[in-house]
XYZ file of C-alpha atoms in Angstrom:
591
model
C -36.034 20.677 36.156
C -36.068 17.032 36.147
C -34.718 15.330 39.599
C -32.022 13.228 37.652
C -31.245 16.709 36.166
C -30.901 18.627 39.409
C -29.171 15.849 41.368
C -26.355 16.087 38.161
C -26.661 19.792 38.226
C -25.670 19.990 41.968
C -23.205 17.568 41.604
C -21.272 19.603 38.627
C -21.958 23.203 40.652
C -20.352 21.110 43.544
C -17.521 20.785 41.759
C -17.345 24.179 40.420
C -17.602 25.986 43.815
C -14.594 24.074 44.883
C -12.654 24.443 41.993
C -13.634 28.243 42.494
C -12.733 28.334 45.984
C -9.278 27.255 45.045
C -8.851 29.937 41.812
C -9.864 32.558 44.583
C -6.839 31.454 46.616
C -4.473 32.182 44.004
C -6.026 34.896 42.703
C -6.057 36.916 46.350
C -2.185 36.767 45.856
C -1.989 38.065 42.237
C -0.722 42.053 42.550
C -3.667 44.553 41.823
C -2.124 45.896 38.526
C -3.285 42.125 36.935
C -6.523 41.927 35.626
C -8.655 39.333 34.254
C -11.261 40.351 31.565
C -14.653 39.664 31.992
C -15.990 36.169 30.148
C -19.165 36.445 27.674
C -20.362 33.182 29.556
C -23.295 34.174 31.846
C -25.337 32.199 34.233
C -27.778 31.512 31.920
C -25.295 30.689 29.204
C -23.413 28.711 31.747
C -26.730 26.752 32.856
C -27.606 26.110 29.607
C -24.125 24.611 27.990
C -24.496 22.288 31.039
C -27.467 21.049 30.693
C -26.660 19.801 26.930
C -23.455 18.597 27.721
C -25.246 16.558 30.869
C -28.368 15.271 28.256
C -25.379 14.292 25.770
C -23.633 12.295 28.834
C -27.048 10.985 29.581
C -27.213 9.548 26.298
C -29.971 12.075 24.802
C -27.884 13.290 21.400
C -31.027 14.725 20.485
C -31.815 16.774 23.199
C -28.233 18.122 24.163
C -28.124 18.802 20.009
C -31.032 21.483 20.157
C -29.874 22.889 23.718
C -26.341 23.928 22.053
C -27.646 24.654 18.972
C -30.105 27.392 20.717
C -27.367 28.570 22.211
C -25.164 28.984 19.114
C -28.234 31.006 17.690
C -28.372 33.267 20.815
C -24.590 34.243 21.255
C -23.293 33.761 17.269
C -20.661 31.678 18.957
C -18.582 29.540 16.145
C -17.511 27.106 18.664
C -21.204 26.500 19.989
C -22.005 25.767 16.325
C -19.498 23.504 15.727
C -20.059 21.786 19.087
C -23.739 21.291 17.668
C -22.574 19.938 14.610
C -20.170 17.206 16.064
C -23.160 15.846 18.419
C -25.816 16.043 15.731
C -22.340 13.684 13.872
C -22.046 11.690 16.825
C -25.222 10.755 16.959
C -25.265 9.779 13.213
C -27.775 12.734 12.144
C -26.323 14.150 8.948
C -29.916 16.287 8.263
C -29.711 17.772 11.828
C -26.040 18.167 11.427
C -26.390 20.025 7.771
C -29.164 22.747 10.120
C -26.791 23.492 12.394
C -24.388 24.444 9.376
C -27.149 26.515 8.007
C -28.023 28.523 10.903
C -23.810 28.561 11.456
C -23.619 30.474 7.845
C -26.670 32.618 8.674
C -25.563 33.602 12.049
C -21.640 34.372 10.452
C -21.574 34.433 6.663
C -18.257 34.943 6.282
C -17.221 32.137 8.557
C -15.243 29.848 6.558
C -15.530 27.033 8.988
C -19.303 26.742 8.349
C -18.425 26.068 4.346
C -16.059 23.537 4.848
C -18.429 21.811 7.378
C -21.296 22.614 4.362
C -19.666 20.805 1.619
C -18.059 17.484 3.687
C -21.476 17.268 4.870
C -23.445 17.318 1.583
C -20.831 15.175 -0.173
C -21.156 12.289 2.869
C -25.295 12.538 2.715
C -24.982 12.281 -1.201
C -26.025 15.728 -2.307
C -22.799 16.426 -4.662
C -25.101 18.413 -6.782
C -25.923 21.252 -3.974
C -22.371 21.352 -3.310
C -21.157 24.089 -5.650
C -22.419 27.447 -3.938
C -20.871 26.958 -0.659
C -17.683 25.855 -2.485
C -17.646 28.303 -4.780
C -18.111 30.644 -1.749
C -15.081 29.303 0.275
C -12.811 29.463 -2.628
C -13.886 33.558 -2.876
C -13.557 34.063 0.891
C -10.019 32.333 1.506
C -7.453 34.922 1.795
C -5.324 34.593 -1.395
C -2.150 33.554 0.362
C -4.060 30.282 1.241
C -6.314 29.781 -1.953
C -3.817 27.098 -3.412
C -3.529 24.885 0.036
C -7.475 24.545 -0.187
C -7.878 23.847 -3.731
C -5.244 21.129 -3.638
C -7.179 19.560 -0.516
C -10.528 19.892 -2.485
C -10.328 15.788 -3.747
C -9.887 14.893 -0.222
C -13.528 16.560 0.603
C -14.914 14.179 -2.525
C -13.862 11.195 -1.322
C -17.115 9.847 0.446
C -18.583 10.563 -2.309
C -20.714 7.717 -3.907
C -20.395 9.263 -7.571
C -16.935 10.246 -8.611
C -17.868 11.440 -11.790
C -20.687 13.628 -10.504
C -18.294 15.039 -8.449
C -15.463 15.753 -10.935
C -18.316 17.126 -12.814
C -19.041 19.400 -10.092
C -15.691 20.511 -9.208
C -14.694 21.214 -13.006
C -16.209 24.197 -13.513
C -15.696 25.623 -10.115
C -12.312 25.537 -10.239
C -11.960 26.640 -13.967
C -11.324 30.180 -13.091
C -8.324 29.289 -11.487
C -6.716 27.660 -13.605
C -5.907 30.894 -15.584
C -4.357 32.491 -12.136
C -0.060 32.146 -11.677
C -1.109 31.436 -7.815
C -3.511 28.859 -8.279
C -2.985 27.338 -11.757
C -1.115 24.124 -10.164
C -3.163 23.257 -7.301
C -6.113 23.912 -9.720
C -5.137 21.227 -12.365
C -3.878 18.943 -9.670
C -7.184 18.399 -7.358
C -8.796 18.299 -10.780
C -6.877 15.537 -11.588
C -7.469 13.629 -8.452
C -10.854 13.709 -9.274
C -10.532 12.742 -12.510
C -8.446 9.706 -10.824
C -10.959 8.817 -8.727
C -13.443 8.997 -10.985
C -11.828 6.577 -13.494
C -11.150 9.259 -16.375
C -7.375 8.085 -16.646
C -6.444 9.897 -19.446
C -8.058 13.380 -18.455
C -6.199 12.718 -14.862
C -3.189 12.508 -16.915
C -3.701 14.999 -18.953
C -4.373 17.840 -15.999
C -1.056 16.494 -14.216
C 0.914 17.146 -17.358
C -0.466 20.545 -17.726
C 0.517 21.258 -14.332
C 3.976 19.911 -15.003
C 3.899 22.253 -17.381
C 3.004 24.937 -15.499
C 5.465 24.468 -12.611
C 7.959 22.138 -13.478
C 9.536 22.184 -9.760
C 6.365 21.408 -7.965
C 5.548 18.254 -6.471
C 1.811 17.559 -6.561
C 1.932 16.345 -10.340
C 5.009 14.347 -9.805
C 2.540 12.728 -7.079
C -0.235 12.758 -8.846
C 1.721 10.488 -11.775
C 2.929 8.239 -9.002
C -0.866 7.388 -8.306
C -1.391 7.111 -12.225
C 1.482 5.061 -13.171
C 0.132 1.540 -12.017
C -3.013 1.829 -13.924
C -1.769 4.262 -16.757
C 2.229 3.693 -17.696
C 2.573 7.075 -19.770
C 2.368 8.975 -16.070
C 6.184 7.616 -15.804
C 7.525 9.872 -17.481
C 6.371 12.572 -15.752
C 8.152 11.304 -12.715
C 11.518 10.728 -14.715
C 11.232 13.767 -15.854
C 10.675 15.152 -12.053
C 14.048 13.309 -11.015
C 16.359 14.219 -13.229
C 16.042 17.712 -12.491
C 18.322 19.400 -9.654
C 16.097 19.716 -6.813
C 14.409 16.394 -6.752
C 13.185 15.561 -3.284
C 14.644 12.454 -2.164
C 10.864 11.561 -0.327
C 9.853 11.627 -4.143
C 12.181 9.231 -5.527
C 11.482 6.654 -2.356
C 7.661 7.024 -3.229
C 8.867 6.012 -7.306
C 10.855 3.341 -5.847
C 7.769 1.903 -3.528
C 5.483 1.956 -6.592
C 8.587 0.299 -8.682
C 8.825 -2.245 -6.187
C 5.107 -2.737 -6.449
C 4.854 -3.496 -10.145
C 8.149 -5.902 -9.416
C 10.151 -4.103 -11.505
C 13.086 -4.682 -9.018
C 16.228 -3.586 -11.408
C 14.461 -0.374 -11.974
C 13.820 0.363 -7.965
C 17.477 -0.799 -7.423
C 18.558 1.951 -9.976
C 16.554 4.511 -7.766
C 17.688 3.696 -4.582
C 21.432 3.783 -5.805
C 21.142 7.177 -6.178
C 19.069 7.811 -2.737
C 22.022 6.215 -0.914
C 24.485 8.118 -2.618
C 22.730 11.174 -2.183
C 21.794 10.344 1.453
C 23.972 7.858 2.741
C 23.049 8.487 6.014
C 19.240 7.767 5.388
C 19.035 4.508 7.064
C 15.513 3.351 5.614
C 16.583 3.120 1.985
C 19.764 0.890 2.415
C 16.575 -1.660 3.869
C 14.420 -1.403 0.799
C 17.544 -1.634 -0.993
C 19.130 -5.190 0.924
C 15.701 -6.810 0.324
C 15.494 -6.136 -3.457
C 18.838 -7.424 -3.559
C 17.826 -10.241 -1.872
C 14.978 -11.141 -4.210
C 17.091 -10.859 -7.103
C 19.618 -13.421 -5.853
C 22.281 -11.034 -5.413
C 23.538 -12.074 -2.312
C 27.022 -10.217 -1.326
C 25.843 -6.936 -2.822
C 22.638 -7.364 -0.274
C 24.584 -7.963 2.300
C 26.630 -4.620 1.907
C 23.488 -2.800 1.648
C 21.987 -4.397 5.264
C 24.984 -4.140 6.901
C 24.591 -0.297 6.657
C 21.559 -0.143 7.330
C 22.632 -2.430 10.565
C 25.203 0.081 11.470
C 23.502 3.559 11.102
C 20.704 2.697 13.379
C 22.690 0.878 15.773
C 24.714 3.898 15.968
C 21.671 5.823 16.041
C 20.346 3.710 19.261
C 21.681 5.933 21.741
C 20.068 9.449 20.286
C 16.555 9.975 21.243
C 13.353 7.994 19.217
C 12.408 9.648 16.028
C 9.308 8.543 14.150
C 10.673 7.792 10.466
C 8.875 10.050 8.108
C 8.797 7.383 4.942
C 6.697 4.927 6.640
C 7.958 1.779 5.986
C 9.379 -1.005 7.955
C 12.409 0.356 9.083
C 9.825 2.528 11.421
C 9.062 -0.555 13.402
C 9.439 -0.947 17.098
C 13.003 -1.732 16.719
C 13.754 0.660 13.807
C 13.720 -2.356 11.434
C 16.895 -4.369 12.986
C 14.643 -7.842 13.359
C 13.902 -7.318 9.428
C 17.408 -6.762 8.304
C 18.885 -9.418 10.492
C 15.917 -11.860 8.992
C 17.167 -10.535 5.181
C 20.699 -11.073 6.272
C 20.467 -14.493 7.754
C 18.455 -15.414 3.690
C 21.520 -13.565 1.911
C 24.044 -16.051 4.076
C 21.984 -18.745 2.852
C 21.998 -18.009 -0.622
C 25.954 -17.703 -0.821
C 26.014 -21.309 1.061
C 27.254 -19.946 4.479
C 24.547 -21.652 6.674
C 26.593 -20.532 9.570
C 26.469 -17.100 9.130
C 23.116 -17.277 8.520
C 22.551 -19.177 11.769
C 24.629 -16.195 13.289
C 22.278 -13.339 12.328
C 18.901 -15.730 13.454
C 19.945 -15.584 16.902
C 20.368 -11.904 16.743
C 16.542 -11.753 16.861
C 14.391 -11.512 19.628
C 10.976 -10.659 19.091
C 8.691 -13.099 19.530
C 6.176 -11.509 17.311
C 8.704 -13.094 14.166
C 8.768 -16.088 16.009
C 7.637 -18.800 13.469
C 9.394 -16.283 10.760
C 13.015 -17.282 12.355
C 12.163 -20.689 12.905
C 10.773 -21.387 9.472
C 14.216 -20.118 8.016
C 16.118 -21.854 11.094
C 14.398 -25.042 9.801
C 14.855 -24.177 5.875
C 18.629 -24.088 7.021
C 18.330 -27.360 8.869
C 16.466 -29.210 6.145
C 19.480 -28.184 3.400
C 21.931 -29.808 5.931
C 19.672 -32.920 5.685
C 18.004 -32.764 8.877
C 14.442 -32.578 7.314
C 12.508 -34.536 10.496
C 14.329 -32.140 13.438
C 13.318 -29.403 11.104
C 9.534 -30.149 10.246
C 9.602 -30.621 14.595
C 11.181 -26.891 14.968
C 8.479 -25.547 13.477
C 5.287 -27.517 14.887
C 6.873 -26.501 18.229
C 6.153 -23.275 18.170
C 3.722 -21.806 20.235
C 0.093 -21.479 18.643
C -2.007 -18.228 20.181
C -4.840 -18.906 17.525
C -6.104 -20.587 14.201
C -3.977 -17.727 12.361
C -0.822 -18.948 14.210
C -2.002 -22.824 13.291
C -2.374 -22.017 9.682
C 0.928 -20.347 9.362
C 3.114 -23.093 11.107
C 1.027 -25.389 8.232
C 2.126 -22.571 5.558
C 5.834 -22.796 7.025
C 6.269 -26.571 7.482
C 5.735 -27.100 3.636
C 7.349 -23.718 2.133
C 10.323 -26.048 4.308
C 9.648 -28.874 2.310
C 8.882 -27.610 -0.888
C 12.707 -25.975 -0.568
C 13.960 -29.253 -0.455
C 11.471 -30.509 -3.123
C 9.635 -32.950 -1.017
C 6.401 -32.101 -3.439
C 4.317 -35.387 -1.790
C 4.815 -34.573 1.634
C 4.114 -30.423 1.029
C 1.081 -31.666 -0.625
C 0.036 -33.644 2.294
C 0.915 -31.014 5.076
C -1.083 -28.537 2.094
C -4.351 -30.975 1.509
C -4.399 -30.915 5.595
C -4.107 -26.994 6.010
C -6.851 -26.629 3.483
C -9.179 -29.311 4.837
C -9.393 -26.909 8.327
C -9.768 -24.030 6.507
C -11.722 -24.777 3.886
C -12.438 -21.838 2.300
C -8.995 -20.370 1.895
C -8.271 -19.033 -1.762
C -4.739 -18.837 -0.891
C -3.716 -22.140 1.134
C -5.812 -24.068 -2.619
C -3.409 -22.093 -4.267
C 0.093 -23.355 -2.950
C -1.764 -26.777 -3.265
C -3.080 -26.706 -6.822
C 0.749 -25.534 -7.613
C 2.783 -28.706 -5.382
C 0.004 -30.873 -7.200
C 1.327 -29.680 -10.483
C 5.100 -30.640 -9.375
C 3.492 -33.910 -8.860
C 1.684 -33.789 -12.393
C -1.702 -33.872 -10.821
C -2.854 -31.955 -13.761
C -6.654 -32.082 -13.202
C -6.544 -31.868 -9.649
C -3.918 -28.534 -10.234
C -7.055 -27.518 -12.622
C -10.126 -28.081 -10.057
C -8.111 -26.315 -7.503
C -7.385 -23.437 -9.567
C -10.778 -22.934 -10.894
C -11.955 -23.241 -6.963
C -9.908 -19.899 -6.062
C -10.859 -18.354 -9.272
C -14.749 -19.293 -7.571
C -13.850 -18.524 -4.411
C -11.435 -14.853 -5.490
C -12.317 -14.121 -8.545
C -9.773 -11.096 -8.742
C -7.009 -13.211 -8.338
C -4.405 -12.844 -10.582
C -1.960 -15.742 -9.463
C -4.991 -18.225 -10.054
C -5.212 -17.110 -13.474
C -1.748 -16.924 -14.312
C -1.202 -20.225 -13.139
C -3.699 -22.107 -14.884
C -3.020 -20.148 -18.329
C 0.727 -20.674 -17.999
C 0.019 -24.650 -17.072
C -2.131 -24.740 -20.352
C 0.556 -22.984 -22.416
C 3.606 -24.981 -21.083
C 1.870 -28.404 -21.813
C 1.149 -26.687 -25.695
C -2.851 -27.653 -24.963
C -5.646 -25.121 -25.149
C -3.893 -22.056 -25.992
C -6.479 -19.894 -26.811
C -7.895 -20.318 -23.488
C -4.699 -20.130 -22.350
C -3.906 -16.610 -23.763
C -7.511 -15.440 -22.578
C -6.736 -16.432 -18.990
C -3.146 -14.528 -18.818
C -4.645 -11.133 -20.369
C -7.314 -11.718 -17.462
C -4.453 -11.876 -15.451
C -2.655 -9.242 -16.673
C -5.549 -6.946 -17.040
C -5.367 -7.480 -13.058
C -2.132 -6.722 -12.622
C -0.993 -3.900 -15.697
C 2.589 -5.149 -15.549
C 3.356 -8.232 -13.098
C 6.751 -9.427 -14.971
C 5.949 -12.833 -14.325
C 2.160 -12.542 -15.754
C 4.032 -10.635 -18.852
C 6.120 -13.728 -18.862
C 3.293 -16.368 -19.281
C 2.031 -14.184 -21.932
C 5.068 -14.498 -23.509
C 5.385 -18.251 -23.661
C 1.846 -18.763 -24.735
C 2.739 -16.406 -28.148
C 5.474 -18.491 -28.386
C 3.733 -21.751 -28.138
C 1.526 -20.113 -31.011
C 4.155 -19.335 -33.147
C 4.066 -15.125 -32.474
C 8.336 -15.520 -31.848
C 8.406 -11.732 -32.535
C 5.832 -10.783 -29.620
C 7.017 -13.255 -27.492
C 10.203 -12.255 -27.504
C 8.868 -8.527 -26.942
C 7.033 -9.118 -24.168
C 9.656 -11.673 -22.568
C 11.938 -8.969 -22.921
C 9.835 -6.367 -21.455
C 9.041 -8.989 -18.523
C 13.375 -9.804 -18.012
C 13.623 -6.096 -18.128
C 11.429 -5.514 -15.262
C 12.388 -8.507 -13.169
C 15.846 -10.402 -14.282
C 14.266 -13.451 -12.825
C 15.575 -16.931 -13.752
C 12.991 -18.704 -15.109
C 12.046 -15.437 -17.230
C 15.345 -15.184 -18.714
C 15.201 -19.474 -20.077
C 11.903 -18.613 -21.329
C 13.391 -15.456 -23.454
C 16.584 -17.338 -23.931
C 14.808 -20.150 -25.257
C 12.442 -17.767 -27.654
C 15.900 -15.960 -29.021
C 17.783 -19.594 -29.954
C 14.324 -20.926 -31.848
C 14.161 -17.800 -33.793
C 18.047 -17.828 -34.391
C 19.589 -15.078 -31.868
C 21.954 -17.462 -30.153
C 24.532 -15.490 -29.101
C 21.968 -13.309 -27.166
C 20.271 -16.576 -25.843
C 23.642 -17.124 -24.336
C 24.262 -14.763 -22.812
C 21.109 -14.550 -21.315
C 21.362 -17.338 -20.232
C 24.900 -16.879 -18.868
C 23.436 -14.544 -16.614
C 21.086 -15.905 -15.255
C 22.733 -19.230 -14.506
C 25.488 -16.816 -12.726
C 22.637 -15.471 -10.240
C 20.992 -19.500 -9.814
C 23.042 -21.994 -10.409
C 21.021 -24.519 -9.118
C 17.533 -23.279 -11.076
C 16.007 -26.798 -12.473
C 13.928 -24.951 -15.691
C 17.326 -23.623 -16.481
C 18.725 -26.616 -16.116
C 16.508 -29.142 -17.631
C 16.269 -25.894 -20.972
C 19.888 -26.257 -21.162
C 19.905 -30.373 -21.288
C 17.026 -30.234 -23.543
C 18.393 -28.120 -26.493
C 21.895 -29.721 -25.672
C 23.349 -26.399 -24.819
C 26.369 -26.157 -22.938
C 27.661 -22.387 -21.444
């Protein structure tokens, strides 16, 4: 034996001995009807697990990998094997790691350990095609009363996989048998489904969740299978509806519609959900969150408020029981069970309804100085409404910098400050600087190229744009932006048009992208698809510049009493909206 060896050898016998010495104490006063059975590790055994544990310490994967793996061999142990297969992993060998899962199923066929190990392990080395005998073996071998679990965690073994197709062509057949049993039917069509998923094939993922719908209307793994569809493929919705309007709906399920709502920014339709969530569970502090910051987006100030104040109250009076993870994930599961964020939502709901006081009240309720520049951005928003723009811009460059992330948000936050109060030339300077330090930054050329088109710097709004579309080309925003520009100047609307679909073909949905698309058909004289689409887009999102676009759409093509009344709404919700506004004035409209 090497002396490095021996030296370590002695040292871990050392240790041993003593650690013996002190079990013999203890076990001298044990009665002499106890007995302790005898272990299956011998000296030899023993000598030789240490050895490749002390080459693996040693840094010599390679060698400690065929120590344990002889050993494995010699006492059919299914812990050795495994052992063997995580430092063959550890060391990054995938080959030597698959021959220790050989010789694992040789030594113990029915092991179904070794299979699982098998197929994970030919899937990550890119072998998908050898992968369907030791699948099709675990699927035979797993007790019945457990077939389903490990069919429906079958697309989770796939997902290394550098061919999704190859592996939904795989698994297809495999699991075709049991998709005829009552037991297995479900699972069956749902993993085959989230392969199809991953694999792209949309409309044969949709088409296995339905048939599982079918098949077990009460289960949940289509309903969240459709969930995963529905952004890419809108028919999957109404599999979900469907799902929730039947007795036993589980609440978790409707939060998951509402986060994938919420999402696409269809904010009425999450509201809807999440109405019925509190009423169902109005002691489930989480939703009444979600549902105080949709409020808050869509300008609905006092009804927010209601919904924050809950939440405020049931986890303050939840402060004294003991810490619970939350089990939906989102940010009322912070450190201080979301407080900081509600307080933040209801300081911007205060502001909204004019009560800069009250808003001012609920900042100083925070104290966490990871939100830091967050409360002073909206302290100095309030400030700069009250006409104390200079003391406000200050607030904000005061505030401690820890990096060039913390320097590029105080630049972000200074002009968001002066963009509320519509200083467009000096957000464009504090905007032009930000971007000149960070030069590459898709986003910070964004929120220029749009104050430069406040301050009709039409080309310049143009060069930027283009630059993010160079610099991210799957930006949707950039796109949007410039094809709206095009269409709302009436220039270039074919390329205008080309650039929203781009958009839109980004994000299947975005109300505001369905919006521009909406205003270019106008512009092109489509009034009956524009007013489809800006319909479809208010629908979704009952923002105010959406509804004047569809108002404006229903008044040229003679629905006036609807423009109205759209427009009635929305002015109720944003008084103070200048495209509303300057609409009105323009087609000398009065409400």
């Amino acid at each position: 034996m090497p002396r490095r060896l021996v030296r370590e050898f002695s040292r871990v016998a050392a240790a041993a001995v003593l650690g013996g010495a002190a079990f013999g104490g203890a076990f001298a006063q044990a009665t002499a009807a106890e007995r302790i059975a005898n272990s299956t590790l011998d000296a030899p055994l023993f000598y030789q697990l240490l050895i490749g544990e002390i080459e693996l310490r040693g840094g010599q994967a390679g060698t400690a990998y065929e120590v344990l793996l002889d050993a494995a061999r010699r006492t059919r142990d299914e812990a050795l094997f495994r052992r063997a297969v995580e430092v063959a992993l550890q060391a990054r060998a995938g080959e030597q790691a698959l021959s220790a899962v050989t010789a694992w199923r040789a030594a113990l066929p029915e092991s179904l350990d070794a299979l699982r190990f098998q197929v994970q392990l030919l899937v990550g080395l890119n072998r998908v095609s050898e992968v369907s005998e030791p699948l099709r073996a675990l699927l035979e071998r797993t007790p019945a009363a457990e077939r389903a679990a490990v069919i429906a965690s079958l697309p989770r073994f796939f997902q290394r996989s550098g061919d999704r197709k190859q592996a939904a062509s795989v698994l297809e057949p495999l699991l075709e048998p049991y998709l005829n049993n009552n037991e297995t039917r479900t699972a069956a069509s749902v993993a085959l489904g989230r392969t199809w998923l991953a694999s792209g094939e949309l409309p044969r993922a949709l088409a296995a969740a339905e048939r599982a719908a079918t098949d077990d209307p009460s289960s949940t793994g289509p309903v969240l299978l459709a969930l995963d569809l529905l952004p890419t493929n809108p028919a999957a919705e109404r599999l979900v509806t469907h799902y929730l309007q039947g007795p036993k709906a589980e609440v978790a399920l409707r939060v998951a519609y509402v986060q994938v709502l919420a999402a696409a920014q269809r904010y009425n339709d999450a509201v809807a959900q999440l109405k019925i969530v509190t009423r169902e569970q109005p002691t489930l502090a989480p939703p009444w969150l979600t549902l105080g910051a949709l409020l808050v987006d869509l300008r609905q100030p006092k009804d927010a408020e209601a919904a924050l104040q809950r939440f405020v109250q049931l986890r303050q009076g939840a402060a004294a029981a003991p810490a619970a993870a939350d089990d939906d994930g989102d940010e009322a599961s912070s450190s201080d069970g979301g407080l900081t964020q509600a307080w933040l939502l209801l300081a911007q709901a205060c502001e909204q309804r004019g009560d800069f006081a009250a808003a001012e009240a609920w900042l100083r309720r925070v104290d966490n100085p990871q939100r830091a520049l967050e409360v002073q951005s909206r302290r100095a928003t309030l400030m700069a409404r009250q006409g104390q723009l200079p003391a406000a811009r200050e607030l904000i460059r005061r505030v401690p910098e820890r990096g060039p992330d913390d320097a590029r948000a105080k630049l972000v936050a200074e002009a968001q400050v002066l963009r509320e109060v519509k200083r467009w030339s000096d957000a464009h300077e504090v905007l032009a600087q930000a971007s000149s330090r960070f030069p590459a930054d898709a986003d910070l050329l964004y929120e220029q190229a749009m104050v430069a088109e406040k301050l009709n710097r039409v080309d310049e709004m143009e060069r930027t744009l283009r630059r993010v579309i160079e610099l991210k080309p799957e930006n949707q925003h950039a796109y949007n932006a410039l094809g709206y520009s095009l269409a709302d100047r009436n220039v270039r609307l074919p390329e205008a048009r080309e650039l929203i679909r781009k958009a839109l073909a980004l994000a299947p949905g975005d109300p505001f992208i369905t919006d521009s698309l909406g205003w270019v058909e106008f512009r092109m004289g489509n009034r009956e698809e524009a007013i489809k689409l800006l319909r479809q887009a208010y629908q979704s999102r009952p923002d105010t510049e959406i509804a004047t676009h569809l108002g404006e759409v229903l008044w040229a093509n003679g629905q006036r009493d609807e423009a109205r009344r759209v427009w009635r709404d929305a002015s109720q919700r944003d008084t103070q909206n200048e495209v509303l506004r300057e609409t009105l004035a323009r087609l000398k409209v009065s409400l």
